[in-house]
CSV table of N, CA and C in Angstrom, one decimal:
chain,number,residue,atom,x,y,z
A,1,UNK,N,-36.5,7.6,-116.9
A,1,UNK,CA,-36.4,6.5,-115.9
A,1,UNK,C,-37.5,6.7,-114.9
A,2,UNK,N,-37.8,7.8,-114.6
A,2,UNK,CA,-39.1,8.2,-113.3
A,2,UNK,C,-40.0,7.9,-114.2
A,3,UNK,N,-40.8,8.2,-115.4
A,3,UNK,CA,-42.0,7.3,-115.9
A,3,UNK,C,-41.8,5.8,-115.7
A,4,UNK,N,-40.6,5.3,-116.3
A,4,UNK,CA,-40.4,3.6,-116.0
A,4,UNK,C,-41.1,3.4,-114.8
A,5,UNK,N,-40.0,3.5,-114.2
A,5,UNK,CA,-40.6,3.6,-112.3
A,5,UNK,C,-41.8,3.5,-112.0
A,6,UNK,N,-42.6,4.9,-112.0
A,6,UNK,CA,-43.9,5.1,-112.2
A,6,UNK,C,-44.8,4.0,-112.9
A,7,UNK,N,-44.8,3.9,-113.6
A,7,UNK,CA,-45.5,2.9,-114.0
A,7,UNK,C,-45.6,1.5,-113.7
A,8,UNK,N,-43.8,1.1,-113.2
A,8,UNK,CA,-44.0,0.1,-113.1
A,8,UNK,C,-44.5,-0.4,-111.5
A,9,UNK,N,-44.1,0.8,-110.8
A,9,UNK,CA,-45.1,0.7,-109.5
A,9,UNK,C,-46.1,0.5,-109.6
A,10,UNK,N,-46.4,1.2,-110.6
A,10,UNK,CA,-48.4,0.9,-110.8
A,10,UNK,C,-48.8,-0.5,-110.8
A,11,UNK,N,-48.1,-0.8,-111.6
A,11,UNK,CA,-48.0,-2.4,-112.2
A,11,UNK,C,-48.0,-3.1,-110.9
A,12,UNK,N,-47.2,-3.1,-110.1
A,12,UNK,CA,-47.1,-3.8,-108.6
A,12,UNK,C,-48.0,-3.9,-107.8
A,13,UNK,N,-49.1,-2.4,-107.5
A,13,UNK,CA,-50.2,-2.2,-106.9
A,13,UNK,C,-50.9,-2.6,-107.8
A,14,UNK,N,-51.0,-2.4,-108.8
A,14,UNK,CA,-52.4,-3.1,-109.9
A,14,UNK,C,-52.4,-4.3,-109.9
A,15,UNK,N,-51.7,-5.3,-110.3
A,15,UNK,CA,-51.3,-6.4,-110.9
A,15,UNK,C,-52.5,-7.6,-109.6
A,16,UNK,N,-53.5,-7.8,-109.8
A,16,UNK,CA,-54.5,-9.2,-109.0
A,16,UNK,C,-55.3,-9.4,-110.6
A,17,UNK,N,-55.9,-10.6,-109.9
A,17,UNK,CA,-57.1,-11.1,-110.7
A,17,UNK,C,-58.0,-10.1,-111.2
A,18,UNK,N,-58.6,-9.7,-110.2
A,18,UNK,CA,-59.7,-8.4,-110.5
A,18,UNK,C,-59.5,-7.3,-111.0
A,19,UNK,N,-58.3,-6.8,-111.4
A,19,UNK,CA,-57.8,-5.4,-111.8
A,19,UNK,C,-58.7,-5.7,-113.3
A,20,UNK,N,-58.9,-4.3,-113.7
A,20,UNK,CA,-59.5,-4.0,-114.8
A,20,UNK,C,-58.6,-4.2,-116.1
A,21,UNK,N,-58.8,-4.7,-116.8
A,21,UNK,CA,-57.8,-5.0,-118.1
A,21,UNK,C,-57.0,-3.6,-118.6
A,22,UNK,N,-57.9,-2.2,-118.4
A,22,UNK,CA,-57.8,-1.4,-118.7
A,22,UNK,C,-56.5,-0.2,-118.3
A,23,UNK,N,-56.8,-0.1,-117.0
A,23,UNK,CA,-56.0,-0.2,-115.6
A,23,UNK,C,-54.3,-0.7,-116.1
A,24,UNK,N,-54.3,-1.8,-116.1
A,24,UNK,CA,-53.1,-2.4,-116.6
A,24,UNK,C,-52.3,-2.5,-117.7
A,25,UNK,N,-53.2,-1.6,-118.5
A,25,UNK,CA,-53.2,-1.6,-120.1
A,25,UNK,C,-52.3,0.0,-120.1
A,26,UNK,N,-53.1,0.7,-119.0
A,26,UNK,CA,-52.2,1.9,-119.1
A,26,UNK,C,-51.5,2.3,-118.3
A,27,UNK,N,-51.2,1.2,-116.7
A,27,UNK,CA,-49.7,0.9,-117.1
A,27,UNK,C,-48.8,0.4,-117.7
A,28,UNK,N,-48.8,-0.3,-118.7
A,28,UNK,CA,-48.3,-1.1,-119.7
A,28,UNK,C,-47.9,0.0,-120.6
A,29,UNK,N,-48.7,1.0,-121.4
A,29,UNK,CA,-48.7,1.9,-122.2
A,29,UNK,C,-47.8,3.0,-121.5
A,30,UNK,N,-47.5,3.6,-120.4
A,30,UNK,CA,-47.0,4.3,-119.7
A,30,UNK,C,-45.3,4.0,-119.8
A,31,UNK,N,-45.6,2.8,-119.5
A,31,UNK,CA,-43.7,2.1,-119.7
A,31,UNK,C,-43.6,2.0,-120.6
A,32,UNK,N,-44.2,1.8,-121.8
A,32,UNK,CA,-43.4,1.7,-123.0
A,32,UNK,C,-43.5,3.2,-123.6
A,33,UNK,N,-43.6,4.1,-123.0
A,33,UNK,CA,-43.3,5.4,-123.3
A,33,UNK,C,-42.3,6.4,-122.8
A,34,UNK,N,-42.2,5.7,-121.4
A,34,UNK,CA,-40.8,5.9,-120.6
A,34,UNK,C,-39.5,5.5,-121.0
A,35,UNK,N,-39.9,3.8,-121.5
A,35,UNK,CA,-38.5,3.1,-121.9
A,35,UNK,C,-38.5,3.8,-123.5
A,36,UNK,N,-39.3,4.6,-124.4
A,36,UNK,CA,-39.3,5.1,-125.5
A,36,UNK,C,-38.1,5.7,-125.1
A,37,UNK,N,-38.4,6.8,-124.3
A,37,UNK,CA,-38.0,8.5,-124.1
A,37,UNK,C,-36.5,7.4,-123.6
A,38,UNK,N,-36.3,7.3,-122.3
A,38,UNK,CA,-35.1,6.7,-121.9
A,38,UNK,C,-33.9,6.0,-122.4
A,39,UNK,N,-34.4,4.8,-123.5
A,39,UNK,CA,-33.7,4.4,-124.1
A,39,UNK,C,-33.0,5.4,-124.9
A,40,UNK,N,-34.1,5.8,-125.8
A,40,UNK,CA,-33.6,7.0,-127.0
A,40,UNK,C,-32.5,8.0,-126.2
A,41,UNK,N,-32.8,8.5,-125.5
A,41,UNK,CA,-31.8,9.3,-125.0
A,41,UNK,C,-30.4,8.8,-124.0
A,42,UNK,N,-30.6,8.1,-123.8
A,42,UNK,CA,-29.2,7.3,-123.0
A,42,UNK,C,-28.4,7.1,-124.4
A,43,UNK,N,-29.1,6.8,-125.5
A,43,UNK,CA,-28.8,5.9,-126.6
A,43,UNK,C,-27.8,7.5,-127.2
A,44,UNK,N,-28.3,8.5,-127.6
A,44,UNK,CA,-28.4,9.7,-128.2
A,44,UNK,C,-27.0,10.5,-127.7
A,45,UNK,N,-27.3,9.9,-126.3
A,45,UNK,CA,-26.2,10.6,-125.2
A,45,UNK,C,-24.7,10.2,-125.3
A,46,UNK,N,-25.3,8.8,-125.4
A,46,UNK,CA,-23.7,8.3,-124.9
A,46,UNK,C,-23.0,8.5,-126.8
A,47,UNK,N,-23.9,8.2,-127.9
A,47,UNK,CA,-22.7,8.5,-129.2
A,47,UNK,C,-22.7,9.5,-129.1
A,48,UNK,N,-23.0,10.8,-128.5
A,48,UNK,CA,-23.1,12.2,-129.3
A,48,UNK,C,-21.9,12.9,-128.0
A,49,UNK,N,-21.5,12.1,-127.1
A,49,UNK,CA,-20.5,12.1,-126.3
A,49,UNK,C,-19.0,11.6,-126.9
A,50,UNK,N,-19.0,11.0,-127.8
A,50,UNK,CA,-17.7,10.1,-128.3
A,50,UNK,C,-17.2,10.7,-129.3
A,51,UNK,N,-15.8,11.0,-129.5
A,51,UNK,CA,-15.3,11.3,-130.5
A,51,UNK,C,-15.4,10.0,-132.1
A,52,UNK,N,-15.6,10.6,-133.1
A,52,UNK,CA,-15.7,10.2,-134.3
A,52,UNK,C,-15.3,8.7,-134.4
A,53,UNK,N,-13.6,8.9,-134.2
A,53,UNK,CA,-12.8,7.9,-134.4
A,53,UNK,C,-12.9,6.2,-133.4
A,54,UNK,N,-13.9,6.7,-132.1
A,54,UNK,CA,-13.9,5.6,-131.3
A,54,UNK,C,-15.4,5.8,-131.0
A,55,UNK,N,-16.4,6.0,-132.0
A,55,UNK,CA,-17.9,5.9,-132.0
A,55,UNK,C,-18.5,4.0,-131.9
A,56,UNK,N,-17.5,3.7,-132.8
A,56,UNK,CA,-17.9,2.3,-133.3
A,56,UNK,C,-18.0,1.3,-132.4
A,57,UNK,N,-16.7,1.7,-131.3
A,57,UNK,CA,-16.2,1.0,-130.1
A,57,UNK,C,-17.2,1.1,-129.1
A,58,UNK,N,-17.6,2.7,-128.8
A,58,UNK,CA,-18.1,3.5,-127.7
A,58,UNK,C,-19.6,2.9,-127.5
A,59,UNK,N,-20.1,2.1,-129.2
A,59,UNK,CA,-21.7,1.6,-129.7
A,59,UNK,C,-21.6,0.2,-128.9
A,60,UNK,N,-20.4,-0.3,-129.4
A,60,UNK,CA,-20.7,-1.9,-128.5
A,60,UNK,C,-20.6,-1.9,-127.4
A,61,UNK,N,-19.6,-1.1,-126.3
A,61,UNK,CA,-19.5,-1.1,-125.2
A,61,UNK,C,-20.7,-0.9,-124.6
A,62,UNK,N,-21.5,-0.1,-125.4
A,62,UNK,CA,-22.8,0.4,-124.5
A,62,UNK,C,-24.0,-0.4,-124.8
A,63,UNK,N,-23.8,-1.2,-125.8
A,63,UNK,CA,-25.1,-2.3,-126.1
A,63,UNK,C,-24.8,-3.6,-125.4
A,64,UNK,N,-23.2,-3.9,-125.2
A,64,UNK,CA,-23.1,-4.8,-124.3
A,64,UNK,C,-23.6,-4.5,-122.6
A,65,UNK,N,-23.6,-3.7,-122.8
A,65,UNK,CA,-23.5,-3.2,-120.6
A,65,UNK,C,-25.0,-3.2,-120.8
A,66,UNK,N,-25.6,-2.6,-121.9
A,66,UNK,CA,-26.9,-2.6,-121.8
A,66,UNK,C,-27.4,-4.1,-122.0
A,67,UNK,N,-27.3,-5.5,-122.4
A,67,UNK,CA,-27.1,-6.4,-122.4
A,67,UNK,C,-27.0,-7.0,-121.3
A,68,UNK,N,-25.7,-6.6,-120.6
A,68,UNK,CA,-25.4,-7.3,-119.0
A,68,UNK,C,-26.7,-6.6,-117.9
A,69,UNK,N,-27.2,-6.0,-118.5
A,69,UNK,CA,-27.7,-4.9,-117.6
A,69,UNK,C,-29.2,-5.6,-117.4
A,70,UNK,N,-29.8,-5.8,-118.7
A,70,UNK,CA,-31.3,-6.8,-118.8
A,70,UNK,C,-30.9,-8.3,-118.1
A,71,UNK,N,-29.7,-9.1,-118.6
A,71,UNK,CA,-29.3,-10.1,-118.1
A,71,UNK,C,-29.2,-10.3,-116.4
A,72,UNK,N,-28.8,-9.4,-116.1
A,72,UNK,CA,-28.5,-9.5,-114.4
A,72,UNK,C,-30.1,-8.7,-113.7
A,73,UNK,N,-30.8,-7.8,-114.8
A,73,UNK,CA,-32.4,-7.4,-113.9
A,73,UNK,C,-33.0,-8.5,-114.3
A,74,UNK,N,-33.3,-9.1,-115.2
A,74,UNK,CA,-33.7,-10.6,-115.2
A,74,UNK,C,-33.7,-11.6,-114.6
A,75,UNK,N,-32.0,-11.6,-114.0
A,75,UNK,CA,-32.2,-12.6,-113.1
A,75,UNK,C,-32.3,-12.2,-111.4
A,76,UNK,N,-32.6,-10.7,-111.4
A,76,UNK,CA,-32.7,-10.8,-109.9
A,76,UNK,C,-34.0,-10.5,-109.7
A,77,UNK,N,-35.2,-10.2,-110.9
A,77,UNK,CA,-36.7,-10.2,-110.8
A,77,UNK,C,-36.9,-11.7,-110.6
A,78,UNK,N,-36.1,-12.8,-111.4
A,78,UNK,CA,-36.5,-14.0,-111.1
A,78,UNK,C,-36.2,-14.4,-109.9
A,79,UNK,N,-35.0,-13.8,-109.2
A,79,UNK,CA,-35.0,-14.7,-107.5
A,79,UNK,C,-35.8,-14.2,-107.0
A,80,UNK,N,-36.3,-12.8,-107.4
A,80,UNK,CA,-37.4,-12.3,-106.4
A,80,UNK,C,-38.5,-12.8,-106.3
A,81,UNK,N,-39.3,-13.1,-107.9
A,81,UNK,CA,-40.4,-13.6,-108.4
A,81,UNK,C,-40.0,-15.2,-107.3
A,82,UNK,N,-39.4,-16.0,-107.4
A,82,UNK,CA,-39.6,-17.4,-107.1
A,82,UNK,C,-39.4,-17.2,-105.5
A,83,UNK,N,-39.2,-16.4,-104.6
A,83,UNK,CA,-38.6,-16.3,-103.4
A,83,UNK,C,-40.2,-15.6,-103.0
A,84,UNK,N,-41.0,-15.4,-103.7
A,84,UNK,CA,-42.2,-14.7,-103.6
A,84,UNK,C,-43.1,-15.6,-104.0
A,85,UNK,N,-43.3,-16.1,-104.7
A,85,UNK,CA,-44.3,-17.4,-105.2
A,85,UNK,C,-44.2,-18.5,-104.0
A,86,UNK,N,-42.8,-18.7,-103.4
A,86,UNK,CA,-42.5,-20.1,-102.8
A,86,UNK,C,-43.4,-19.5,-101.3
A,87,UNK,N,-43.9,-17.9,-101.4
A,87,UNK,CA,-44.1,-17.5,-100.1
A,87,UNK,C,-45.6,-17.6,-100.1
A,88,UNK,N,-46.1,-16.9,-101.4
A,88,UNK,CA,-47.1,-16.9,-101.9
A,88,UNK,C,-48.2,-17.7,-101.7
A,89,UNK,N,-49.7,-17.5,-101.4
A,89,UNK,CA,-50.5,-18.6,-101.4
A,89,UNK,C,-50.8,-19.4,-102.7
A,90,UNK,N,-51.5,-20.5,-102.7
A,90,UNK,CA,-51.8,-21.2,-104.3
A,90,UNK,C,-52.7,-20.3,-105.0
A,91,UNK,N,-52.5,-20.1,-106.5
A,91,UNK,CA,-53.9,-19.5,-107.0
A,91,UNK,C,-53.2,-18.1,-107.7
A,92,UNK,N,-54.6,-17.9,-108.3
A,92,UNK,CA,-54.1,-16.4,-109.5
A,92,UNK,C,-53.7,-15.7,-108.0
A,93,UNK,N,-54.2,-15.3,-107.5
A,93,UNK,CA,-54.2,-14.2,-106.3
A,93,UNK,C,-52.7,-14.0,-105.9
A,94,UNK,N,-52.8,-15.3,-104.9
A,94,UNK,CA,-50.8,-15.8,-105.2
A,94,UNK,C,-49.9,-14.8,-106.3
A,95,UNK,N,-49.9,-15.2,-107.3
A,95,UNK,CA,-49.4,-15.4,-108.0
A,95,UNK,C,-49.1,-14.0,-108.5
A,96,UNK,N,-50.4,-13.6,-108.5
A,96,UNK,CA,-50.2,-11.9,-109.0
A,96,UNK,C,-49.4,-11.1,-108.0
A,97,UNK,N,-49.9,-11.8,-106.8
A,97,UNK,CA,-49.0,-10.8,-105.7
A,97,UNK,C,-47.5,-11.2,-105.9
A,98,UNK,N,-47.0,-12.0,-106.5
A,98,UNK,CA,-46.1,-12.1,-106.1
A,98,UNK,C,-45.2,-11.6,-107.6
A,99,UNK,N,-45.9,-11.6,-108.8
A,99,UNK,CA,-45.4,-11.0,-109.7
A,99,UNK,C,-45.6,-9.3,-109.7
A,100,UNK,N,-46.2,-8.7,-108.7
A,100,UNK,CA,-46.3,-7.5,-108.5
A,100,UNK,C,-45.4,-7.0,-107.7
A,101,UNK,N,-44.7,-7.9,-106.4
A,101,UNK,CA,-43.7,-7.8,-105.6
A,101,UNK,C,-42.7,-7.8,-106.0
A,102,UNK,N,-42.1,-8.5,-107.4
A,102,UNK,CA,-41.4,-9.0,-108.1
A,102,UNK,C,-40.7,-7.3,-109.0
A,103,UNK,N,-42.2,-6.6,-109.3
A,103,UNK,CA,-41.3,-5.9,-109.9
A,103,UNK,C,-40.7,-4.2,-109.1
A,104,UNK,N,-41.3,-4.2,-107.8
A,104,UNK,CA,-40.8,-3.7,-107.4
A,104,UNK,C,-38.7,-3.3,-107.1
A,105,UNK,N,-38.6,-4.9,-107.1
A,105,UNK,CA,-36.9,-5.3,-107.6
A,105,UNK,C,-36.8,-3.7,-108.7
A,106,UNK,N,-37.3,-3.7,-109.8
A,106,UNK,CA,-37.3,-2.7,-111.0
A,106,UNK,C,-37.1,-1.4,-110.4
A,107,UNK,N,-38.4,-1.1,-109.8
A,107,UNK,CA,-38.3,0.4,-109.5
A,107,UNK,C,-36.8,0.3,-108.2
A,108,UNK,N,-36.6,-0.2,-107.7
A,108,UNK,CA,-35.3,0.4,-106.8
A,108,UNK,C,-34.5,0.2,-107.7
A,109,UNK,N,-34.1,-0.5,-108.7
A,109,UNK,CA,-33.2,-0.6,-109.5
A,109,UNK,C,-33.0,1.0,-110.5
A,110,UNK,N,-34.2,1.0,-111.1
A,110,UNK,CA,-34.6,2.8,-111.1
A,110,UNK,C,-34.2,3.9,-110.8
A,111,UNK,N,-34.8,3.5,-109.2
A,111,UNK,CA,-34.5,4.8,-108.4
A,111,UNK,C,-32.9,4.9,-108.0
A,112,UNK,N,-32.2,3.7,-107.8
A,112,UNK,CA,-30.7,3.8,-107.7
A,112,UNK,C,-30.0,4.4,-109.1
A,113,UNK,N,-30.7,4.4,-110.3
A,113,UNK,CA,-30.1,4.9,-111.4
A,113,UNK,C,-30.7,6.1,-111.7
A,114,UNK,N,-31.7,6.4,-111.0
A,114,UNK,CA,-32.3,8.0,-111.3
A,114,UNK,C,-30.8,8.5,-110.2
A,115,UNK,N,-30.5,8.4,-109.1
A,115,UNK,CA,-29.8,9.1,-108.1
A,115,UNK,C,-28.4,8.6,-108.4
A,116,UNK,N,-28.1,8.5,-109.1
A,116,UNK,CA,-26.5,8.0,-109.8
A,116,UNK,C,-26.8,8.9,-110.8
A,117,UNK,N,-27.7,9.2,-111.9
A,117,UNK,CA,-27.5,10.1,-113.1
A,117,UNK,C,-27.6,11.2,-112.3
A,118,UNK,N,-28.4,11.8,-111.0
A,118,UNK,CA,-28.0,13.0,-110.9
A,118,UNK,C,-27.2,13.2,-110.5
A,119,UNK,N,-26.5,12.8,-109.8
A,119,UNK,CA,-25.3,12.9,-109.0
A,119,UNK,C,-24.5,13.7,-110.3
A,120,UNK,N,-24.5,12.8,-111.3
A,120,UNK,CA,-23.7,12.4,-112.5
A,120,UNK,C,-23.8,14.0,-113.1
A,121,UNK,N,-25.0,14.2,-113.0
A,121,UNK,CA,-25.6,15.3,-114.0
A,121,UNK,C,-24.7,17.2,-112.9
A,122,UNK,N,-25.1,16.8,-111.7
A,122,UNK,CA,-24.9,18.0,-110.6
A,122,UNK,C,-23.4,17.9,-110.8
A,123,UNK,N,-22.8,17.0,-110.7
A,123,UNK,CA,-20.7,17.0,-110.7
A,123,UNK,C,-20.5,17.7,-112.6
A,124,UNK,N,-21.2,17.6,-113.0
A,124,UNK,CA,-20.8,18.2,-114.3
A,124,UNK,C,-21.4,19.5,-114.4
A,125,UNK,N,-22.2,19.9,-114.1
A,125,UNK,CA,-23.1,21.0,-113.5
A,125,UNK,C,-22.3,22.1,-112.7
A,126,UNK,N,-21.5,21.3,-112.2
A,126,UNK,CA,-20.4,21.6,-111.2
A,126,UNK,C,-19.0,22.6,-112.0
A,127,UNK,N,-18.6,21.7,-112.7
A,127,UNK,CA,-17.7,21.7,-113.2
A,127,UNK,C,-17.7,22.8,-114.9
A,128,UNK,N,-18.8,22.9,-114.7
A,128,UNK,CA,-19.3,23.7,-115.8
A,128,UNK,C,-19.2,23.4,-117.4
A,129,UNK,N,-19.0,22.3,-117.1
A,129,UNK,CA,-19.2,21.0,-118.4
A,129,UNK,C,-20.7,21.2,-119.2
């Protein structure tokens, strides 16, 4: 989730007219190597946590939440995105800035879920789980 992040900050401060194709390309390439590692492992975690008999259940619950999860950052990058555009000047310039502001929404969303899994991680840590 900190490479997500990472990256996608990049993306926020990179993201104008003039940025180099290249530049963008590896933020682009950065996040989809973060959401590689992340996904896979959230994924890896939560069946290898489930007993046998309620694995099947334990699959949908977590592709749906993962589901509600893209559905509800989708729609709050879009209030952000249009509450940023309506602010925005006319033009690519505009427009970039305001899709670069837009995904900052992501990284807090991130960083509130990097500090929720530790929490998560330190109480088991704790407990000697």
């Amino acid at each position: 989730m900190g490479i997500v992040a990472i990256s996608l900050l990049a993306l926020a401060i990179l993201i104008s007219p003039g940025t180099p194709l290249w530049a963008l390309m590896s933020a682009v390439v950065l996040n989809g190597f973060g959401n590689g590692i992340a996904w896979t492992s959230v994924s890896a975690i939560t069946s290898a946590s489930l007993p046998p008999d309620v694995a099947g259940a334990g699959s949908g619950v977590f592709n749906a939440m993962r589901s509600l999860g893209a559905a509800i950052g989708a729609a709050g990058v879009g209030g952000v995105m249009q509450a940023r555009l309506a602010a925005a000047p006319d033009g690519p310039a505009g427009h970039a800035a305001a899709m670069g502001q837009s995904l900052v929404f992501f990284v807090v969303m991130l960083a509130l879920a990097l500090v929720a899994t530790s929490a998560m991680r330190a109480d088991r840590d704790r407990r000697g789980s």
